[in-house]
Coordinates of C-alpha atoms in Angstrom, one line a residue:
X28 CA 0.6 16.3 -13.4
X29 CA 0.7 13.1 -14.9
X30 CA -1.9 12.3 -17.7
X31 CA -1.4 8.5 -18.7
X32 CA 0.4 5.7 -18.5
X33 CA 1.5 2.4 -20.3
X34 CA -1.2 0.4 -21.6
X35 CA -1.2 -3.1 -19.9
X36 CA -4.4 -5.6 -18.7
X37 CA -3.1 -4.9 -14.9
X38 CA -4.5 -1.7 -13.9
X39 CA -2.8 -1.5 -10.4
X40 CA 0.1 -3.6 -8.3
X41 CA 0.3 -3.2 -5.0
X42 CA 3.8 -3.9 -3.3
X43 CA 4.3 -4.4 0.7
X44 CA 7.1 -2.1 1.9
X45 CA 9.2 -4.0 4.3
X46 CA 12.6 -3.5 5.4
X47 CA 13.5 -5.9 8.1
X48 CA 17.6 -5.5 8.7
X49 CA 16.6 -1.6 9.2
X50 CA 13.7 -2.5 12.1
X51 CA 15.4 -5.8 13.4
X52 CA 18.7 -5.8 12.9
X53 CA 20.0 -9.5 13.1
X54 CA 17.0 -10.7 14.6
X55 CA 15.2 -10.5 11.1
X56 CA 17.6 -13.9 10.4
X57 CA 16.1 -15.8 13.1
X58 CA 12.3 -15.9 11.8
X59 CA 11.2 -14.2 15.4
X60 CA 9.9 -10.9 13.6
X61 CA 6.1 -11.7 12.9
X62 CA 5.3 -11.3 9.0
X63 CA 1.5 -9.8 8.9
X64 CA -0.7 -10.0 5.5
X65 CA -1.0 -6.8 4.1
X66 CA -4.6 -6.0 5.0
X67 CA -5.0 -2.5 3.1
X68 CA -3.2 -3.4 0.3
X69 CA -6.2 -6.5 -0.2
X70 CA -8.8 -3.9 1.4
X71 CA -8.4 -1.5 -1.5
X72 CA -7.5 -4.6 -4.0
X73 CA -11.1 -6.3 -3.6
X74 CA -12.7 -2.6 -3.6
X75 CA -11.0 -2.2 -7.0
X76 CA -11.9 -5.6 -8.1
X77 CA -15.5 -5.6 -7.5
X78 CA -15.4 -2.4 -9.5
X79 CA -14.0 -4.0 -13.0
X80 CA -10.1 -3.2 -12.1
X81 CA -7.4 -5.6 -12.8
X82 CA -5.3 -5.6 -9.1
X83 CA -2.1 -7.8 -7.9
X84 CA -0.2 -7.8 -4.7
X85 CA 3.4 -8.2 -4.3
X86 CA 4.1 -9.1 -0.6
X87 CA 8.7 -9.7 -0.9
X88 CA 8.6 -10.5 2.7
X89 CA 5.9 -13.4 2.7
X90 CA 7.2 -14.7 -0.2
X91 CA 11.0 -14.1 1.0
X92 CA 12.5 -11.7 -2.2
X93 CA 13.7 -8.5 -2.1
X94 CA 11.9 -5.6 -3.2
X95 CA 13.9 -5.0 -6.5
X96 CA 13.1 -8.4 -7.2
X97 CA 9.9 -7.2 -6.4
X98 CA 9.8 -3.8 -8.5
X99 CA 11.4 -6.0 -11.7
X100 CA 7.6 -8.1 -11.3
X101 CA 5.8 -4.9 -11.1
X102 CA 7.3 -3.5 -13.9
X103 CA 6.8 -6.8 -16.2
X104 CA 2.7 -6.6 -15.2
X105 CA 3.2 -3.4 -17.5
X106 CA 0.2 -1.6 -14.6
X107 CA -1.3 1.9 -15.2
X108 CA 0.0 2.1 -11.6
X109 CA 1.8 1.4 -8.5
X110 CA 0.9 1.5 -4.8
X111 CA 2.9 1.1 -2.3
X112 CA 0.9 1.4 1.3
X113 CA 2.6 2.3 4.4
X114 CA 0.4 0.5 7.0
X115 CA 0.3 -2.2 9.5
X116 CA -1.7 -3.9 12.1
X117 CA -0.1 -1.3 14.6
X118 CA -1.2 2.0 13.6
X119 CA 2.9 3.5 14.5
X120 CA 3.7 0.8 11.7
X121 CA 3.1 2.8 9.1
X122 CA 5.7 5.6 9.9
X123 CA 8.0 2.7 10.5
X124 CA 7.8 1.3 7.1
X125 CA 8.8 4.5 5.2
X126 CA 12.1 2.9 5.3
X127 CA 10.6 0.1 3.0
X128 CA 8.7 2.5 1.0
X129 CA 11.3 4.4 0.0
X130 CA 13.3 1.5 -1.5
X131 CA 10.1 0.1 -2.9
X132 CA 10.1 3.8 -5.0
X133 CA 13.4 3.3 -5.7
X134 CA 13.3 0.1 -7.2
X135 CA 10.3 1.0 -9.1
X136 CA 11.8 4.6 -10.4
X137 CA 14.8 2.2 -11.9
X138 CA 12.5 -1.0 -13.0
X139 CA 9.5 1.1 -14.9
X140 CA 10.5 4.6 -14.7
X141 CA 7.5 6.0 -16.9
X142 CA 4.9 3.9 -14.4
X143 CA 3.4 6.6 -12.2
X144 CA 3.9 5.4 -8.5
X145 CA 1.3 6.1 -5.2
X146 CA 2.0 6.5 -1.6
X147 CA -0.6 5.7 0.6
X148 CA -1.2 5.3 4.6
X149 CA -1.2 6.5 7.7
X150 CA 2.0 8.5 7.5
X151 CA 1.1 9.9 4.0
X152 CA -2.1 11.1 4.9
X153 CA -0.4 12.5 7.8
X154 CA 2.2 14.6 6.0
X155 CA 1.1 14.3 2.4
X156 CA 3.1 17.4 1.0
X157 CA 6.3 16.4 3.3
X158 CA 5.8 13.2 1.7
X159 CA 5.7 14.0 -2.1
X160 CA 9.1 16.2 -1.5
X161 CA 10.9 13.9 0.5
X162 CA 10.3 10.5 -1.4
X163 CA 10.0 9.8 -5.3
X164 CA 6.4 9.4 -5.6
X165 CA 4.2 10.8 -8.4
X166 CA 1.1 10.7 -6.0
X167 CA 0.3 10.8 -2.4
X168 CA -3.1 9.3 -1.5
X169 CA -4.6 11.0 1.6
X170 CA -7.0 8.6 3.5
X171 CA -8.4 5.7 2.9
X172 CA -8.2 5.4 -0.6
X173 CA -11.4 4.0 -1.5
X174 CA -12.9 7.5 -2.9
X175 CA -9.3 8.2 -4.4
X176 CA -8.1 5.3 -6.4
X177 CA -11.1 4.3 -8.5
X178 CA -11.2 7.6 -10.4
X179 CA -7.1 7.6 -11.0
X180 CA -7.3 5.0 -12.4
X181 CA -10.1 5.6 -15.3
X182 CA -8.3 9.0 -15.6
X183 CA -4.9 6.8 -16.4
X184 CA -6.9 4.9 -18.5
X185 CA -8.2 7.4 -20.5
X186 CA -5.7 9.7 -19.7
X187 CA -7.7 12.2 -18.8
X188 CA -6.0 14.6 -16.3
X189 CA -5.2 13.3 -12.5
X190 CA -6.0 17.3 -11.0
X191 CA -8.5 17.4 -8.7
X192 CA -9.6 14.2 -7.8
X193 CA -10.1 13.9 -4.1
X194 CA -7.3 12.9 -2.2
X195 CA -4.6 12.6 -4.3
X196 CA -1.7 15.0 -3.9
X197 CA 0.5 15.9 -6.5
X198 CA 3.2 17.9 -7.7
X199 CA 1.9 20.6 -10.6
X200 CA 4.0 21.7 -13.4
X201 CA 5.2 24.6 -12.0
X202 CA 6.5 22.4 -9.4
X203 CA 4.1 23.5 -6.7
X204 CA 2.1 21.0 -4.8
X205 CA -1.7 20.7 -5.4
X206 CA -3.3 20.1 -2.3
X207 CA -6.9 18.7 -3.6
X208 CA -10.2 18.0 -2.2
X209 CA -10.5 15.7 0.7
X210 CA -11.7 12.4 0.2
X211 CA -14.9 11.1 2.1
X212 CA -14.3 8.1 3.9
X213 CA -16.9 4.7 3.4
X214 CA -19.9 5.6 5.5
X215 CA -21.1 1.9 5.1
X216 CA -18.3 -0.5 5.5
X217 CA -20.9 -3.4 4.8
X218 CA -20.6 -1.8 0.9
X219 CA -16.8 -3.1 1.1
X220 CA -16.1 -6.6 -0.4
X221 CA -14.1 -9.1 1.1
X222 CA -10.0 -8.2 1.2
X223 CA -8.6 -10.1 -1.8
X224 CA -6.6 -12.6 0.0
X225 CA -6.7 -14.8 -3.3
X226 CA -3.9 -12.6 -4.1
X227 CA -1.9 -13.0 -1.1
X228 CA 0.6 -16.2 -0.1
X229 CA -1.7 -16.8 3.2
X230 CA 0.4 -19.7 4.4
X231 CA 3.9 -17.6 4.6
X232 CA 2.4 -15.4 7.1
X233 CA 3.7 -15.7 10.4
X234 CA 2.3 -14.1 14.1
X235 CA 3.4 -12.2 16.5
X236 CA 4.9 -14.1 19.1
X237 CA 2.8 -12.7 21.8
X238 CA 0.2 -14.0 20.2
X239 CA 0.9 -17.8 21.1
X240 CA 3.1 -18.0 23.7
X241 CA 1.3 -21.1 24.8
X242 CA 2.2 -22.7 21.0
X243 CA 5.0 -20.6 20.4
X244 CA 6.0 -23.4 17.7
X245 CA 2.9 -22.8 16.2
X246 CA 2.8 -19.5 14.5
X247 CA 1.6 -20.2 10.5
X248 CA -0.4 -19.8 8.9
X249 CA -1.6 -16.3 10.4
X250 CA -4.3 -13.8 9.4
X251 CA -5.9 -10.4 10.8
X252 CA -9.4 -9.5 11.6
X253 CA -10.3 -5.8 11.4
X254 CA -13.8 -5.7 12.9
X255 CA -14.0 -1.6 12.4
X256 CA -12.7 1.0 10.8
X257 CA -11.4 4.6 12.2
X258 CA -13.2 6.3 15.3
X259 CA -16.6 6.2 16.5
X260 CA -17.0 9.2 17.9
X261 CA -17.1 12.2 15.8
X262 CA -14.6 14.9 16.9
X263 CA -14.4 18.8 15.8

């Protein structure tokens, strides 16, 4: 379980997973893949901000770098933490970036190897324990992350231990996973703050193209709307 990390003024980076070549092949060379902001990764950022945490976001697609290049960043921020979030517009785009968020680990395990690292998404929540044995991740967040991250990240400042704080999965030191409490999702999303897009490169993103095929030549600058968030009905 980890109890603390380095001390730096940045308490969390966020990094976009992306790994073009593996989902497009050659087509990523031809700017006809659509590049979408990272909304969860500026959800969570303005939810942390709001609440006295210092947050950045490192997009390497938008800002065309590679996500060493990207990790190297991270690491010079000196954060308590980093996130990478497996997410997307489309909700099967979060399986489909696992590709990126395993490199983005990788980078980060060689770039700031004593910087815990977070896994968050659809596909994490998902298969949390598959998750924290199959990738190198210190913690697996388990829904949305609003209930999750805001008390990691006091404990890693204090470094008071990270067990049993609701949602986040982790391997024990007996190497066993600890499957903790579940976290409650936001009842009120009118309590959420505006996504941080002051820390996103919003004229580098580009849309689908089935979104303008009548100004196909006209994809940037692009953004998303979310007008809700998770089911309306309420399901045993």
């Amino acid at each position: 379980i980890h109890r603390g990390g380095p001390l730096g003024s940045m308490d969390i980076v966020f990094i976009k997973p992306t790994a073009p070549r593996q989902l497009y092949g050659a087509l990523s060379d031809y700017d006809l893949p659509a590049i979408e902001p990272p909304m969860w990764e500026a959800l969570l950022a303005g939810w942390l901000q709001a609440r006295g945490y210092q947050a950045a976001i490192l997009d390497p697609e938008a800002e065309g770098c590679t996500l060493e290049e990207s990790a190297r960043r991270a690491a010079a921020m000196k954060p308590r933490l980093v996130a990478i979030v497996a997410a997307g517009a489309n909700p099967i785009a979060s399986t489909m970036s696992m590709a990126g968020v395993r490199t983005a680990l990788e980078q980060l395990e060689i770039a700031c190897p004593e910087v815990p690292r977070l896994v968050a998404g659809v596909h994490p929540t998902a298969l949390p324990e598959r998750t924290l044995r199959e990738e190198p991740a210190t913690y697996v967040c388990a829904g949305e992350g609003f209930m999750t991250l805001p008390p990691l990240l006091e404990a890693l400042r204090t470094g008071a231990s990270t067990q049993g704080i609701a949602g986040l999965w982790q391997v024990g030191e007996d190497g066993d996973v600890i499957e903790p409490p579940p976290a409650t999702v936001l009842e009120n999303l009118d309590a959420a703050p505006d996504p941080a897009w002051e820390l996103l490169p919003m004229g580098h993103y580009r849309a689908n193209n089935w979104h303008c095929f009548g100004h196909i030549d006209n994809r940037m600058p692009y953004g998303l709307l979310y007008t809700t968030l998770g089911c309306p009905y309420r399901c045993a």
